[in-house]
Amino acid sequence: MQNLPRGIRNNNPLNIRISSTPWQGKIAENTDGAFEQFISIEYGLRAGLVNIRTYIRRDHLDTIGVIIPKWAPALDGNDVRAYVRLVSNKSGVPATRRLSYNDRFELCRIVWAMAWVECGQEISFSAVEKAWALI
């Protein structure tokens, strides 16, 4: 288990930082100290989907090219351009395509690709689809 990426160990493949948000499926007694922990990978992915949908609906951040700099800012040491390029290429969604809040297919593909970038390994796409069903 220790050999797995932190995001997989925490069932938080998008590496959502600890906050006061009462996420569904959030583990109350967090042992990580920096990142949220969830009872299953689907709940961690659900939290990521909810965040992305909030960016689109509330913040009007509606392309991969503007979502990623907020999600993984350069100030945190992220190579934002590479992250955008990798998510766009892996998901098949152009970085400048305007996203719809309710586009299950594209948002699941984007979160699936983001989890791959965050954890360095592919997770099951069906887990992302199951996460969408939890919303």
C-alpha positions as YAML, in Angstrom:
chain: A
units: angstrom
residues:
- id: 1
  name: MET
  ca: [0.00, 0.00, 0.00]
- id: 2
  name: GLN
  ca: [2.84, 2.45, 0.81]
- id: 3
  name: ASN
  ca: [4.14, 2.01, -2.76]
- id: 4
  name: LEU
  ca: [0.93, 3.42, -4.16]
- id: 5
  name: PRO
  ca: [0.71, 7.16, -4.96]
- id: 6
  name: ARG
  ca: [-0.58, 9.29, -2.10]
- id: 7
  name: GLY
  ca: [-3.76, 10.17, -4.02]
- id: 8
  name: ILE
  ca: [-4.59, 6.48, -4.45]
- id: 9
  name: ARG
  ca: [-3.80, 5.66, -0.79]
- id: 10
  name: ASN
  ca: [-6.12, 8.48, 0.29]
- id: 11
  name: ASN
  ca: [-8.85, 7.56, -2.24]
- id: 12
  name: ASN
  ca: [-8.31, 11.15, -3.37]
- id: 13
  name: PRO
  ca: [-6.79, 10.83, -6.86]
- id: 14
  name: LEU
  ca: [-7.10, 14.55, -7.59]
- id: 15
  name: ASN
  ca: [-5.21, 15.39, -4.37]
- id: 16
  name: ILE
  ca: [-7.82, 17.73, -2.90]
- id: 17
  name: ARG
  ca: [-6.35, 19.58, 0.06]
- id: 18
  name: ILE
  ca: [-7.93, 19.34, 3.50]
- id: 19
  name: SER
  ca: [-10.68, 21.89, 4.02]
- id: 20
  name: SER
  ca: [-13.81, 22.39, 6.06]
- id: 21
  name: THR
  ca: [-15.94, 21.21, 3.12]
- id: 22
  name: PRO
  ca: [-18.26, 18.44, 4.36]
- id: 23
  name: TRP
  ca: [-17.57, 16.14, 1.39]
- id: 24
  name: GLN
  ca: [-19.72, 13.06, 1.03]
- id: 25
  name: GLY
  ca: [-17.58, 10.03, 1.86]
- id: 26
  name: LYS
  ca: [-14.92, 12.09, 3.65]
- id: 27
  name: ILE
  ca: [-13.04, 10.26, 6.39]
- id: 28
  name: ALA
  ca: [-13.54, 12.15, 9.66]
- id: 29
  name: GLU
  ca: [-10.27, 11.08, 11.29]
- id: 30
  name: ASN
  ca: [-7.79, 12.19, 8.63]
- id: 31
  name: THR
  ca: [-4.31, 10.72, 9.03]
- id: 32
  name: ASP
  ca: [-2.69, 12.48, 6.06]
- id: 33
  name: GLY
  ca: [-2.51, 16.00, 7.45]
- id: 34
  name: ALA
  ca: [-2.49, 17.78, 4.07]
- id: 35
  name: PHE
  ca: [-4.93, 16.05, 1.73]
- id: 36
  name: GLU
  ca: [-8.49, 14.82, 2.14]
- id: 37
  name: GLN
  ca: [-9.12, 11.11, 2.61]
- id: 38
  name: PHE
  ca: [-12.23, 9.35, 1.36]
- id: 39
  name: ILE
  ca: [-13.90, 6.00, 2.07]
- id: 40
  name: SER
  ca: [-13.60, 4.98, -1.60]
- id: 41
  name: ILE
  ca: [-11.99, 6.18, -4.80]
- id: 42
  name: GLU
  ca: [-15.44, 7.01, -6.15]
- id: 43
  name: TYR
  ca: [-16.07, 9.53, -3.36]
- id: 44
  name: GLY
  ca: [-12.69, 11.16, -3.96]
- id: 45
  name: LEU
  ca: [-13.46, 11.41, -7.66]
- id: 46
  name: ARG
  ca: [-16.94, 12.73, -6.84]
- id: 47
  name: ALA
  ca: [-15.34, 15.57, -4.85]
- id: 48
  name: GLY
  ca: [-13.14, 16.39, -7.85]
- id: 49
  name: LEU
  ca: [-16.13, 16.42, -10.18]
- id: 50
  name: VAL
  ca: [-18.06, 18.66, -7.79]
- id: 51
  name: ASN
  ca: [-15.12, 21.08, -7.66]
- id: 52
  name: ILE
  ca: [-14.77, 21.21, -11.44]
- id: 53
  name: ARG
  ca: [-18.51, 21.72, -11.88]
- id: 54
  name: THR
  ca: [-18.35, 24.55, -9.32]
- id: 55
  name: TYR
  ca: [-15.51, 26.18, -11.25]
- id: 56
  name: ILE
  ca: [-17.67, 26.08, -14.38]
- id: 57
  name: ARG
  ca: [-20.97, 27.17, -12.84]
- id: 58
  name: ARG
  ca: [-19.95, 29.64, -10.15]
- id: 59
  name: ASP
  ca: [-16.53, 30.86, -11.23]
- id: 60
  name: HIS
  ca: [-17.08, 30.78, -15.02]
- id: 61
  name: LEU
  ca: [-13.83, 28.83, -15.47]
- id: 62
  name: ASP
  ca: [-15.03, 26.72, -18.36]
- id: 63
  name: THR
  ca: [-12.00, 25.40, -20.25]
- id: 64
  name: ILE
  ca: [-9.19, 23.07, -19.27]
- id: 65
  name: GLY
  ca: [-6.85, 25.99, -19.95]
- id: 66
  name: VAL
  ca: [-8.38, 28.10, -17.16]
- id: 67
  name: ILE
  ca: [-9.38, 25.31, -14.75]
- id: 68
  name: ILE
  ca: [-5.90, 23.80, -14.38]
- id: 69
  name: PRO
  ca: [-4.11, 27.02, -13.28]
- id: 70
  name: LYS
  ca: [-6.64, 27.30, -10.45]
- id: 71
  name: TRP
  ca: [-6.48, 23.58, -9.62]
- id: 72
  name: ALA
  ca: [-2.71, 23.24, -9.73]
- id: 73
  name: PRO
  ca: [-1.22, 26.76, -9.61]
- id: 74
  name: ALA
  ca: [2.33, 27.52, -10.65]
- id: 75
  name: LEU
  ca: [2.90, 29.00, -7.16]
- id: 76
  name: ASP
  ca: [2.66, 25.42, -5.83]
- id: 77
  name: GLY
  ca: [5.47, 24.35, -8.14]
- id: 78
  name: ASN
  ca: [3.26, 22.95, -10.89]
- id: 79
  name: ASP
  ca: [4.16, 23.12, -14.57]
- id: 80
  name: VAL
  ca: [0.75, 24.48, -15.55]
- id: 81
  name: ARG
  ca: [1.32, 24.39, -19.31]
- id: 82
  name: ALA
  ca: [2.43, 20.76, -19.19]
- id: 83
  name: TYR
  ca: [-0.52, 19.85, -16.92]
- id: 84
  name: VAL
  ca: [-2.99, 21.50, -19.35]
- id: 85
  name: ARG
  ca: [-1.39, 19.76, -22.34]
- id: 86
  name: LEU
  ca: [-1.40, 16.34, -20.63]
- id: 87
  name: VAL
  ca: [-5.03, 16.60, -19.50]
- id: 88
  name: SER
  ca: [-6.16, 17.83, -22.90]
- id: 89
  name: ASN
  ca: [-4.26, 15.08, -24.74]
- id: 90
  name: LYS
  ca: [-5.31, 12.25, -22.40]
- id: 91
  name: SER
  ca: [-8.96, 13.33, -22.19]
- id: 92
  name: GLY
  ca: [-9.28, 14.17, -25.88]
- id: 93
  name: VAL
  ca: [-10.85, 17.51, -24.94]
- id: 94
  name: PRO
  ca: [-9.18, 20.56, -26.49]
- id: 95
  name: ALA
  ca: [-7.76, 22.94, -23.86]
- id: 96
  name: THR
  ca: [-9.80, 25.85, -25.20]
- id: 97
  name: ARG
  ca: [-13.15, 24.05, -25.65]
- id: 98
  name: ARG
  ca: [-15.88, 25.61, -23.50]
- id: 99
  name: LEU
  ca: [-17.19, 23.04, -21.08]
- id: 100
  name: SER
  ca: [-20.75, 22.47, -20.01]
- id: 101
  name: TYR
  ca: [-21.59, 21.94, -16.34]
- id: 102
  name: ASN
  ca: [-23.73, 18.91, -17.24]
- id: 103
  name: ASP
  ca: [-21.54, 17.24, -19.88]
- id: 104
  name: ARG
  ca: [-21.00, 13.94, -18.10]
- id: 105
  name: PHE
  ca: [-18.77, 12.47, -20.79]
- id: 106
  name: GLU
  ca: [-16.32, 15.37, -21.13]
- id: 107
  name: LEU
  ca: [-16.13, 16.15, -17.40]
- id: 108
  name: CYS
  ca: [-15.54, 12.50, -16.54]
- id: 109
  name: ARG
  ca: [-12.79, 12.31, -19.19]
- id: 110
  name: ILE
  ca: [-11.15, 15.45, -17.79]
- id: 111
  name: VAL
  ca: [-11.24, 14.25, -14.18]
- id: 112
  name: TRP
  ca: [-9.95, 10.84, -15.28]
- id: 113
  name: ALA
  ca: [-7.04, 12.55, -17.05]
- id: 114
  name: MET
  ca: [-6.37, 14.86, -14.07]
- id: 115
  name: ALA
  ca: [-6.19, 11.84, -11.76]
- id: 116
  name: TRP
  ca: [-3.62, 10.32, -14.12]
- id: 117
  name: VAL
  ca: [-1.51, 13.50, -13.98]
- id: 118
  name: GLU
  ca: [-1.86, 13.80, -10.18]
- id: 119
  name: CYS
  ca: [-1.09, 10.15, -9.39]
- id: 120
  name: GLY
  ca: [1.15, 9.15, -12.28]
- id: 121
  name: GLN
  ca: [-0.95, 6.11, -13.06]
- id: 122
  name: GLU
  ca: [-4.23, 5.39, -14.74]
- id: 123
  name: ILE
  ca: [-7.33, 4.76, -12.70]
- id: 124
  name: SER
  ca: [-10.44, 2.99, -13.89]
- id: 125
  name: PHE
  ca: [-12.70, 5.15, -16.04]
- id: 126
  name: SER
  ca: [-15.65, 3.22, -14.66]
- id: 127
  name: ALA
  ca: [-14.76, 4.56, -11.18]
- id: 128
  name: VAL
  ca: [-15.15, 8.10, -12.56]
- id: 129
  name: GLU
  ca: [-18.52, 7.18, -14.08]
- id: 130
  name: LYS
  ca: [-19.61, 5.73, -10.73]
- id: 131
  name: ALA
  ca: [-18.48, 8.97, -9.07]
- id: 132
  name: TRP
  ca: [-20.66, 10.98, -11.46]
- id: 133
  name: ALA
  ca: [-23.63, 8.81, -10.47]
- id: 134
  name: LEU
  ca: [-23.03, 9.85, -6.81]
- id: 135
  name: ILE
  ca: [-23.59, 13.53, -7.61]
...
